[in-house]
CSV table of C-alpha atoms in Angstrom, one decimal:
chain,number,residue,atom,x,y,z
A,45,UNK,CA,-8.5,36.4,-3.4
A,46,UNK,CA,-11.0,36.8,-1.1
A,47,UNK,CA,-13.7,37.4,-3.3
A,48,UNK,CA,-13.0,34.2,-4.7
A,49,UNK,CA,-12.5,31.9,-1.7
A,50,UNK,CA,-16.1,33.4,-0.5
A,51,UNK,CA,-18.4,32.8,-3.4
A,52,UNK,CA,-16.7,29.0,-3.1
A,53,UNK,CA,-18.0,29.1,0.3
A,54,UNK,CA,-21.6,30.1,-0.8
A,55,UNK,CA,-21.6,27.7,-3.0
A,56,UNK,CA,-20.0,24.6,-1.3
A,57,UNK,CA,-22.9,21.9,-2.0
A,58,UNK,CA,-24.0,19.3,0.2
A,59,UNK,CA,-22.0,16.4,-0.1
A,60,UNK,CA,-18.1,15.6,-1.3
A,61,UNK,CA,-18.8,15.1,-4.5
A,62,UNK,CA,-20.7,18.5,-5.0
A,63,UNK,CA,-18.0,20.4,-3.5
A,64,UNK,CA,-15.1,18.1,-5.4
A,65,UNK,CA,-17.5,19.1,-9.1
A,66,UNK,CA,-17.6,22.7,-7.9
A,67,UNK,CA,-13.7,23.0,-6.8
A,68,UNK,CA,-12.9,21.5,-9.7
A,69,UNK,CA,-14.8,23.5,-12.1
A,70,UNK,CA,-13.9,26.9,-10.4
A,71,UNK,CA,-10.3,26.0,-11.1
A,72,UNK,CA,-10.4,25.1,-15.0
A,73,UNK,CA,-12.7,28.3,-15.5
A,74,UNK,CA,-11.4,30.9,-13.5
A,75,UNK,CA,-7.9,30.2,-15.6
A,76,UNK,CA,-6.5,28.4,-12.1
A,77,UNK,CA,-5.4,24.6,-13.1
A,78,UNK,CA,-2.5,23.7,-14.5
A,79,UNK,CA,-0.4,20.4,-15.9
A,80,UNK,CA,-2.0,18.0,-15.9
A,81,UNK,CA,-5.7,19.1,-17.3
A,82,UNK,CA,-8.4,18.8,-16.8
A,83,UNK,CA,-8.0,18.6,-13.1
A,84,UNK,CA,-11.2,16.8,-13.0
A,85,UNK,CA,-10.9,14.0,-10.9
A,86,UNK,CA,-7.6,14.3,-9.7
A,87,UNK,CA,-5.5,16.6,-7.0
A,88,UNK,CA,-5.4,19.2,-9.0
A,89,UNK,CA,-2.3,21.4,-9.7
A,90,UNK,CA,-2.7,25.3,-9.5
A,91,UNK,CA,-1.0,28.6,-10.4
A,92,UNK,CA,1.1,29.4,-7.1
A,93,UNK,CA,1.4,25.4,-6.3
A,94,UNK,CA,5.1,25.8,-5.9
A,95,UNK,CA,5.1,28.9,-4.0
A,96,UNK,CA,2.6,27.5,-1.4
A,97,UNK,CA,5.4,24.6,-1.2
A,98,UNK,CA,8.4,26.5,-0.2
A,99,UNK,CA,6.4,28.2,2.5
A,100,UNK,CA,6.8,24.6,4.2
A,101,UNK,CA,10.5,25.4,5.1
A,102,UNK,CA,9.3,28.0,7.3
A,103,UNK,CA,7.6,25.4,9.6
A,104,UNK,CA,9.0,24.0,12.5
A,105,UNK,CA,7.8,20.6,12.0
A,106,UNK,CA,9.0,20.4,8.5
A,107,UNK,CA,12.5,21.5,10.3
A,108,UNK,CA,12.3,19.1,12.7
A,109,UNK,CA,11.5,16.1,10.8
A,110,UNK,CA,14.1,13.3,9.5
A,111,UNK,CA,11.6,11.4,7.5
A,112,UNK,CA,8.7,12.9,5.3
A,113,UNK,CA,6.1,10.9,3.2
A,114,UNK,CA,5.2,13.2,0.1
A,115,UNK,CA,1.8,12.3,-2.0
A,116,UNK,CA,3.2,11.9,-5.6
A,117,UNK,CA,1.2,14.5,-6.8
A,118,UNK,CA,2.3,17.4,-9.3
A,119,UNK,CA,0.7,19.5,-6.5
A,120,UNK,CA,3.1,18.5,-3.8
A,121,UNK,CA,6.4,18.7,-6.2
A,122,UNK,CA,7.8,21.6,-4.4
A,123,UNK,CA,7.6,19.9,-1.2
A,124,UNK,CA,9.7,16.6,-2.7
A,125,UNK,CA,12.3,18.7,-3.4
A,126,UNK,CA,12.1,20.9,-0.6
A,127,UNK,CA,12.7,17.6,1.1
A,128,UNK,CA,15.3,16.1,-0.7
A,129,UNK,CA,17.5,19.7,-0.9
A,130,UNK,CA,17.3,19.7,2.9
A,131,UNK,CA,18.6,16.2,2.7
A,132,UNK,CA,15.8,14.0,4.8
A,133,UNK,CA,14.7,10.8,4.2
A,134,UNK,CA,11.8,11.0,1.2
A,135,UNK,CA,9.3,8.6,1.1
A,136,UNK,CA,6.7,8.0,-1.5
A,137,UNK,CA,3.3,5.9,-1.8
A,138,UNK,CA,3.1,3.6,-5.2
A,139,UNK,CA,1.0,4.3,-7.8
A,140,UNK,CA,-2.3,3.3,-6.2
A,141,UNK,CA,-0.4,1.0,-3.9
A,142,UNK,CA,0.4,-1.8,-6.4
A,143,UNK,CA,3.1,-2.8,-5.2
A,144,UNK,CA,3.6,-2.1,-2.0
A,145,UNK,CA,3.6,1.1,0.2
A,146,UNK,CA,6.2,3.2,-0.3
A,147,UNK,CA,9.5,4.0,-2.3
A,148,UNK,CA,11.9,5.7,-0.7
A,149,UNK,CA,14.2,8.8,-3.3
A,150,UNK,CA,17.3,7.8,-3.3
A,151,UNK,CA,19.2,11.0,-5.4
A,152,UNK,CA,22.5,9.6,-7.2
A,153,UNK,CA,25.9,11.0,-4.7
A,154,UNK,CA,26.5,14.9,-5.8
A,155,UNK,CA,23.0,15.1,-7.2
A,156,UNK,CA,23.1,18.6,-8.3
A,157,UNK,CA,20.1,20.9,-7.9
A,158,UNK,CA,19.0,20.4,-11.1
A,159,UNK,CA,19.3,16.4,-10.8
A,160,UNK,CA,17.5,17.0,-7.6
A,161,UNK,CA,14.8,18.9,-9.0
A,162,UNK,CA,13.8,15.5,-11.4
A,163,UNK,CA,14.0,13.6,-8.6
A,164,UNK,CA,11.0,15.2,-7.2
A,165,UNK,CA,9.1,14.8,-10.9
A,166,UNK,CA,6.7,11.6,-11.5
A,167,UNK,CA,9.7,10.2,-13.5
A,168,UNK,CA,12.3,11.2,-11.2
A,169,UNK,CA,10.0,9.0,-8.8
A,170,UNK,CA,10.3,6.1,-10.9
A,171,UNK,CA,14.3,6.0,-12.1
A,172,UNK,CA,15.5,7.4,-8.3
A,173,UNK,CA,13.8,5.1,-5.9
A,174,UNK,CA,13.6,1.6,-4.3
A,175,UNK,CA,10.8,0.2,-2.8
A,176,UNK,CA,10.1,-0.2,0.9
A,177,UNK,CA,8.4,-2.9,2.8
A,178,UNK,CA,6.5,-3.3,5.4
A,179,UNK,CA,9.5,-4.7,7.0
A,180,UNK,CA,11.3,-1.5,6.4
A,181,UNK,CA,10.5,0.0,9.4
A,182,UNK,CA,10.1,3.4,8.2
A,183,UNK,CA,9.2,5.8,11.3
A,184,UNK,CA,7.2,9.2,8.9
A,185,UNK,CA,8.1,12.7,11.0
A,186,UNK,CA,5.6,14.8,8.7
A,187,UNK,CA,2.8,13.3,6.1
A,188,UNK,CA,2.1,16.0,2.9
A,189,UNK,CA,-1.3,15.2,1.5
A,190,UNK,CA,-3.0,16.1,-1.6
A,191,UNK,CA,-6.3,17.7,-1.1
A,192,UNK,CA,-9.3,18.3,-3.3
A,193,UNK,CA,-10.7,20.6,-1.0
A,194,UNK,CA,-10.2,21.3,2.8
A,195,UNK,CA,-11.6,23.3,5.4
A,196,UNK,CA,-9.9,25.6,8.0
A,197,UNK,CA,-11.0,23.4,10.8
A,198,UNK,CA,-8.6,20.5,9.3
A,199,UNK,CA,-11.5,18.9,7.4
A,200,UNK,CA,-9.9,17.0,4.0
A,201,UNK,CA,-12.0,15.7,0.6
A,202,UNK,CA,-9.3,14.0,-1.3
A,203,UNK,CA,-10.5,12.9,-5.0
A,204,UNK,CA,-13.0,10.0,-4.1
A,205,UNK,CA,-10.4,6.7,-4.2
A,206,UNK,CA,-9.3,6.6,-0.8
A,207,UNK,CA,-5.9,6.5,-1.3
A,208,UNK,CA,-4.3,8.8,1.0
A,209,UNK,CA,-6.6,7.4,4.0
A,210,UNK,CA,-6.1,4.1,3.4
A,211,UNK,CA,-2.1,5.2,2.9
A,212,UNK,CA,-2.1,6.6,6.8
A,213,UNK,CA,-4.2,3.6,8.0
A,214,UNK,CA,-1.8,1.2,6.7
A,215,UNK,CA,1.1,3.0,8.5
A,216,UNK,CA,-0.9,3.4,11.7
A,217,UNK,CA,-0.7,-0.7,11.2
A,218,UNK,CA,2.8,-0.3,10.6
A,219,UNK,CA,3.5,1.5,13.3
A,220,UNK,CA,5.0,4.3,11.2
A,221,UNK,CA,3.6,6.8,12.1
A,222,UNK,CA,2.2,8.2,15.5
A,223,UNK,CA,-1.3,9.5,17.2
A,224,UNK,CA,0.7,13.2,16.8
A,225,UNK,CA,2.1,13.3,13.7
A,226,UNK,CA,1.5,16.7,11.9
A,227,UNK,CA,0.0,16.2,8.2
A,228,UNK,CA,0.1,18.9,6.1
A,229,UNK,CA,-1.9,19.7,2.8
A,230,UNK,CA,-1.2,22.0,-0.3
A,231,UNK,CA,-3.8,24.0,-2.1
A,232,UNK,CA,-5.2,26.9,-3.9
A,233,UNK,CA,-6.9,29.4,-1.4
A,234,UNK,CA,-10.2,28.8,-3.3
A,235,UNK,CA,-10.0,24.9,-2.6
A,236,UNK,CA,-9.9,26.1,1.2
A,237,UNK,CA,-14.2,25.6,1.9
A,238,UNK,CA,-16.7,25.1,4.4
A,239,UNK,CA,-17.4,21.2,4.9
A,240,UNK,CA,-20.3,20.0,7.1
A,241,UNK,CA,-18.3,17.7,9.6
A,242,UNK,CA,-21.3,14.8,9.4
A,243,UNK,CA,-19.6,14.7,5.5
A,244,UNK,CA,-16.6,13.1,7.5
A,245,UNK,CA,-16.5,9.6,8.4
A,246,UNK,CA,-13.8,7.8,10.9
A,247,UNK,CA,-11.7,6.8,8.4
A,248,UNK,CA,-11.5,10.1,6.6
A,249,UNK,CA,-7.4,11.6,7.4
A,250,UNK,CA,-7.5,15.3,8.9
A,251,UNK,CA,-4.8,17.7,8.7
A,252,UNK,CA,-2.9,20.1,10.9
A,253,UNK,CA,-1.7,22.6,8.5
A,254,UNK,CA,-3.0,24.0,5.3
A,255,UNK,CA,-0.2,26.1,2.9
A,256,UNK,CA,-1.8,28.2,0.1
A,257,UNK,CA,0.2,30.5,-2.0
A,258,UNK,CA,-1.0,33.5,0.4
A,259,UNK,CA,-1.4,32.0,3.6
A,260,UNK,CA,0.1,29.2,6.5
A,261,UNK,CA,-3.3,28.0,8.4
A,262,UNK,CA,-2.6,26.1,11.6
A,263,UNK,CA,-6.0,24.5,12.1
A,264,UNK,CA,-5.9,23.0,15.9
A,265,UNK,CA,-7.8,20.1,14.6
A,266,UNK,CA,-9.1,18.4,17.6
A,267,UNK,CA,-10.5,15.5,15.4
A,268,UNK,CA,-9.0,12.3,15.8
A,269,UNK,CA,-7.0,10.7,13.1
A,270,UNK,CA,-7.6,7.1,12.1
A,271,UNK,CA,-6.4,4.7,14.4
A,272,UNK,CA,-5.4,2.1,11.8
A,273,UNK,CA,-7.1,0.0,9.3
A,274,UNK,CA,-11.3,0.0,9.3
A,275,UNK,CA,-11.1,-3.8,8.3
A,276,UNK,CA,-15.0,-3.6,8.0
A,277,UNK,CA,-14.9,-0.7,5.2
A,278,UNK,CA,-11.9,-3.0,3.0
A,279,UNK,CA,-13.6,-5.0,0.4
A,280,UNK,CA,-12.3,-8.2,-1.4
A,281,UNK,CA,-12.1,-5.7,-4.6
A,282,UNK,CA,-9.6,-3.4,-2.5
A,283,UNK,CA,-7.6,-6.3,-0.8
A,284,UNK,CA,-6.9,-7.6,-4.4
A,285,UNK,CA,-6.2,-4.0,-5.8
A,286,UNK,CA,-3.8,-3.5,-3.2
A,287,UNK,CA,-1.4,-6.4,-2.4
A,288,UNK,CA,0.5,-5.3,0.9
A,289,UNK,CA,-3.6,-4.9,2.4
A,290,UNK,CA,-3.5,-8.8,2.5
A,291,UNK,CA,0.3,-9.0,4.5
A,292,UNK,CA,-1.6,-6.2,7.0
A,293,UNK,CA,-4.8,-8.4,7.1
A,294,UNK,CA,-2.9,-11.6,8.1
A,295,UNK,CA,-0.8,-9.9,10.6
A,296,UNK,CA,-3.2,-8.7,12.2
A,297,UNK,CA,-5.2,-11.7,12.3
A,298,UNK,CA,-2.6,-13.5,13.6
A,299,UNK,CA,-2.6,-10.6,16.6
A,300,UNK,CA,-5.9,-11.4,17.0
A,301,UNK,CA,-7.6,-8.5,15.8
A,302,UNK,CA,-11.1,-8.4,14.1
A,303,UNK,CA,-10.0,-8.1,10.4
A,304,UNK,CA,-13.4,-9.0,9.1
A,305,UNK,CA,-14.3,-7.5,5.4
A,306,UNK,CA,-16.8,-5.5,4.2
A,307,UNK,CA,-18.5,-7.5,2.1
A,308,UNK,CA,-17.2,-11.1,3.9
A,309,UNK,CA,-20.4,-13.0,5.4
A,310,UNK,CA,-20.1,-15.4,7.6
A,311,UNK,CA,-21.2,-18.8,5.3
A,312,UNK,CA,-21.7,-22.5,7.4
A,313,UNK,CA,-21.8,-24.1,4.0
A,314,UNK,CA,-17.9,-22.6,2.9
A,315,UNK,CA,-17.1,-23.3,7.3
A,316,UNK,CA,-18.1,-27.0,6.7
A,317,UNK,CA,-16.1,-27.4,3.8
A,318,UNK,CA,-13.0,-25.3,5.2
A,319,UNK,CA,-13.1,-27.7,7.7
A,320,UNK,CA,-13.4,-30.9,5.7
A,321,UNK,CA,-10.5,-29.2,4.0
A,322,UNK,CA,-8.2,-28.7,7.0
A,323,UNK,CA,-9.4,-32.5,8.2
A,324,UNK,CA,-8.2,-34.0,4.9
A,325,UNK,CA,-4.8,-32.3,4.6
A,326,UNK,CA,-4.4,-32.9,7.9
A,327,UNK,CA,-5.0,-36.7,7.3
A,328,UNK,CA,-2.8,-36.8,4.4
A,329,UNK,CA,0.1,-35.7,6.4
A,330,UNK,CA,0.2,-39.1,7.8
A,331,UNK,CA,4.1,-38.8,9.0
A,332,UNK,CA,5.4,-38.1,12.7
A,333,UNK,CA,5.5,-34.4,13.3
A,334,UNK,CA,8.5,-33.3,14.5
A,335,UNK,CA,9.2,-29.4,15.8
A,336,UNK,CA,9.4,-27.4,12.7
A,337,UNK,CA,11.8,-24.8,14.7
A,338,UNK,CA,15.0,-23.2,13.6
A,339,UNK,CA,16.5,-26.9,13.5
A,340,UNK,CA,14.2,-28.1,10.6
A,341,UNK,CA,14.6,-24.6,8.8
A,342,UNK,CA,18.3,-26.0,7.6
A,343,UNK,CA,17.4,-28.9,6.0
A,344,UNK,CA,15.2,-30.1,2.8
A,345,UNK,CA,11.6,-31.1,4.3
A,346,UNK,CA,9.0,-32.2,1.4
A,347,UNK,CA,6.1,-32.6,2.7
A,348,UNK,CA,2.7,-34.1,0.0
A,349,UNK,CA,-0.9,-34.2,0.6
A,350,UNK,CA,-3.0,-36.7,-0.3
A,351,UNK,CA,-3.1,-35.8,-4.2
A,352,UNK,CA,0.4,-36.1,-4.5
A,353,UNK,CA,0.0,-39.5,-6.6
A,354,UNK,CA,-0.9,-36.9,-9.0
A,355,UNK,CA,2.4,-35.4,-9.3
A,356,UNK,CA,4.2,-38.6,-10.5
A,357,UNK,CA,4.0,-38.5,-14.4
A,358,UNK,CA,1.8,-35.6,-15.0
A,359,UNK,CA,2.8,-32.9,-17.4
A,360,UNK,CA,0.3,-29.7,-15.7
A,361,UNK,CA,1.9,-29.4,-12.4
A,362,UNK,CA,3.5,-25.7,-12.2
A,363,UNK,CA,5.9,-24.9,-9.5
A,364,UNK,CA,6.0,-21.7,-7.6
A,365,UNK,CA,8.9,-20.2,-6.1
A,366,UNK,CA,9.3,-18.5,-3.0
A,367,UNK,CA,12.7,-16.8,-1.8
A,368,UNK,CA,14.0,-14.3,0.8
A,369,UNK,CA,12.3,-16.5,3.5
A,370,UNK,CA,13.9,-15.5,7.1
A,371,UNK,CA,16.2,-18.4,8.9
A,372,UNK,CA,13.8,-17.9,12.2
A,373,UNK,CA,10.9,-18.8,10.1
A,374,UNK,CA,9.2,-22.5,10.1
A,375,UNK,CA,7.9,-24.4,7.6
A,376,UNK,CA,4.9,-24.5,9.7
A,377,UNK,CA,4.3,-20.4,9.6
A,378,UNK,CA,4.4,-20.4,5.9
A,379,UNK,CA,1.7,-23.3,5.3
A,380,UNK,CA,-0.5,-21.4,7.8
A,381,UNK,CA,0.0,-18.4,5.6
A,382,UNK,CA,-0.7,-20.5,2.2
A,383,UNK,CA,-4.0,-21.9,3.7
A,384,UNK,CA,-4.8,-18.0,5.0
A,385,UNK,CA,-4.6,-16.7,1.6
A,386,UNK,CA,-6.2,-19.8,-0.2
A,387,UNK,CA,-3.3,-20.6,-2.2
A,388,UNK,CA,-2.6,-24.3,0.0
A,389,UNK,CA,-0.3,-26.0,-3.0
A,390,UNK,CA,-0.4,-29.7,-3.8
A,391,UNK,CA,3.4,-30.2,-2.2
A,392,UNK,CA,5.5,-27.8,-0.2
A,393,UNK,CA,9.7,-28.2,-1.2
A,394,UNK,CA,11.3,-26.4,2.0
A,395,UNK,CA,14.5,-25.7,1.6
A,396,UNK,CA,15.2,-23.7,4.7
A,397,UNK,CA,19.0,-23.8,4.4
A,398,UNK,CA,18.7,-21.8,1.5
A,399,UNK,CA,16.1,-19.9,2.5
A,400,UNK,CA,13.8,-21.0,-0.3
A,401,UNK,CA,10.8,-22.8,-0.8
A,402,UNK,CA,9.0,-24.6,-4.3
A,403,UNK,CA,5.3,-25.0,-3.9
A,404,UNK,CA,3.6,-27.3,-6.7
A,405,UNK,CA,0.5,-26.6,-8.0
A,406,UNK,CA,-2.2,-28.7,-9.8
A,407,UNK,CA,-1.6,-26.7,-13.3
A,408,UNK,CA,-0.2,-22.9,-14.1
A,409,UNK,CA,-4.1,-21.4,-13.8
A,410,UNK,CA,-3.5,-22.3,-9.8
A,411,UNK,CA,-0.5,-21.4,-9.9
A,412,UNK,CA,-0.9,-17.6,-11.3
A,413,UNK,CA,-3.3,-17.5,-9.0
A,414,UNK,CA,-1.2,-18.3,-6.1
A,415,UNK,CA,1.4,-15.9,-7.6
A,416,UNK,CA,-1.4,-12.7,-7.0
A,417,UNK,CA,-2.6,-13.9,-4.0
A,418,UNK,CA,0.8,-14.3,-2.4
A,419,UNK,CA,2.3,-11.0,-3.6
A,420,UNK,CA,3.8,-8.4,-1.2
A,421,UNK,CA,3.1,-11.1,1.5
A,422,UNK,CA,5.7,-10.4,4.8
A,423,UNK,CA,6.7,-12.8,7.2
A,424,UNK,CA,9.0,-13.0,9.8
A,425,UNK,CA,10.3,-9.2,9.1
A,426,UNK,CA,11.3,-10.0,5.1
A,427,UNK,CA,8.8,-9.3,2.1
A,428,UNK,CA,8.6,-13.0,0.3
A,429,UNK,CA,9.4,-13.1,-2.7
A,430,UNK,CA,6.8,-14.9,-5.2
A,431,UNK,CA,7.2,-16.0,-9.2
A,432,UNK,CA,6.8,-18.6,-11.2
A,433,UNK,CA,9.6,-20.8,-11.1
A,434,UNK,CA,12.3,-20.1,-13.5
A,435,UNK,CA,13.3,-23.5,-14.8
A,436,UNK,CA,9.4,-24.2,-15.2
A,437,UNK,CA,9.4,-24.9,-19.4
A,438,UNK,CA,12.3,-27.2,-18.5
A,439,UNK,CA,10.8,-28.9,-16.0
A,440,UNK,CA,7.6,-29.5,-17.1
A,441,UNK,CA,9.6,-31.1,-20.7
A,442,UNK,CA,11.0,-34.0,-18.4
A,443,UNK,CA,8.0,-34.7,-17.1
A,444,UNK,CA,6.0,-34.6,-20.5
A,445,UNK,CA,9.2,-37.1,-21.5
A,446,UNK,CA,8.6,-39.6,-18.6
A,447,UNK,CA,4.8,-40.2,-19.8
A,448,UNK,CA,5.8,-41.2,-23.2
């Protein structure tokens, strides 16, 4: 094994993606990778993955920890069930982050071992799970990464996306996990390499342990962990990709943090006609503003801007729904929210009572649109909940009816 891990050392190139190529093609050819092949772009599984995995019951941190997040790599199976036959809490990221942040296994009561053991599969990820929001308020004990490769001073390569540092970041934000959280990776002794520490940048994750099948390496890393989300290396590409990025962003916005983007330059043409914007709606809400507390929150409020003449008669308009709104919240909180994420409708419904709202939009492209931009969106502690409106076909018949 040495032999091995040594000629990978010599021949660690110069940037990531060298030494990703040369990890990579060391395990297909030496007879290495397994399920899923090629492991060509991917955390690649190995012979001995599961082995290297049950050595995490010997660690005290594993032991000590309630809650675990778990990469759903094939990689980091062993570990998932490890987890779940010890009984803690097992939390895992969604598919590139789709749809949220994490699911959380739920095993059916008197899972046996066997139940247990496709729990910790891709598809037991999938039929035993439920999501978590960012309201959930998970609180991770231990993080399990996926590596590429890794080097014994902590130093990680993942596979080039991102994923797993952007996963940490967000639950920095969250507030999930803490500045001495131990994360742990799994790999094949050859994947364990030399890496030139100007390679790392400071939103790359480091890790505390490394588990191979033959060895337990505590590395002492001494490099600091990112400290939450590097607004200025998200693009508008990744905070469409990744819906829960956009709750994160307006959060933190509204805690007045710096959440400029990457590629977001500041524009005095689009600033003039933002403002123009804001003037006119506010114009159009020509009525006497009353407090939009917890006392307006129980009644019906509709409030118009100045297109709504529009909506009388017309056939286009498409409503959007939005439920699992908190009582606490106002009516106020979600329009701010609407004009944050460009999706201002032509006439808010608010039916705080029933903790509802119906937003009307000029025709069903706007609305869609709406629909994306609004998804995963938290406020007030409860993760909104965003579609089309169901009783949309029938309603857009009556008003087809009342032009004829």
């Amino acid at each position: 094994m040495g032999g091995k891990r040594a000629a990978m050392l010599e021949d660690a190139g110069a940037s990531k993606g060298d030494i990703r190529q040369k990890v990579w093609d060391y395990l297909e050819t030496s007879g290495l990778a397994e399920f899923p092949r090629p492991v060509h772009h991917r955390i690649p599984n190995f012979k001995g993955s599961h082995q290297a995995c049950c050595s995490i019951k010997e660690l005290d941190v594993f032991n000590r920890a309630n809650e675990i997040k778990v990469d759903p790599d094939k990689p980091l199976e062993g570990v998932r069930l490890a987890a779940l036959q010890a009984r803690k809490t097992l939390l895992v990221p969604t598919p590139r982050l789709r749809s949220g942040l994490f699911n959380k296994i739920v095993p059916p009561p008197g899972a046996t071992k066997e139940v247990l053991r496709i729990c910790a599969t891709s598809q037991g990820i999938k039929e035993y799970s439920v999501p978590v929001g960012l309201d959930g308020k998970a609180r991770v004990d231990l993080v399990v990464v996926g590596s590429v490769a890794v080097s014994e001073k902590g130093w990680r390569i993942g596979k080039g996306e991102g994923y797993a540092d952007m996963e940490y970041a967000m639950m920095v934000s969250m507030g999930a996990v803490m500045e001495d959280t131990p994360v742990i990776t799994i790999v094949h002794d050859c994947q364990v390499v030399d890496i030139a520490e100007e390679l790392l940048g400071d939103h790359d994750l480091t890790v505390d342990y490394i588990l191979t099948p033959t060895r337990t390496i505590k590395t002492n890393c001494k490099r600091p962990k990112p400290c939450g989300i590097l607004w200025h290396k998200v693009s508008y590409e990744m905070l469409g990709k990744i819906p829960i990025l956009k709750s994160l962003r307006y959060k933190e916005k509204q805690a007045g943090k710096d959440v400029t983007l990457q590629d977001e330059q500041p524009d005095l043409a689009d600033a003039s006609k933002s403002a123009a914007l804001n003037e006119k709606a506010v114009a159009g809400n020509t009525r006497p503003q009353v407090s939009m507390g917890s006392a307006q929150t129980g009644q019906q409020y509709v409030e118009s801007d100045s297109l709504s003449p529009r909506l009388e008669g017309s056939g286009v308009i498409t409503t959007v729904y939005v439920g699992n709104i908190p009582p606490n919240l106002r009516v106020s909180e979600l329009k701010c929210a609407l004009r944050e994420f460009h999706a201002a409708p032509l006439r808010v419904n608010w039916q705080g009572a029933q903790h509802r709202a119906f937003l009307d939009y000029k025709d069903k492209a706007a609305a869609e649109s709406a629909v994306s931009s609004l998804k995963g969106l938290s406020l007030g502690g409860n993760t909104l909940r965003v579609e089309l409106a169901k009783n949309q076909r029938n309603k857009e018949q009556v008003e087809i009816n009342r032009q004829k």
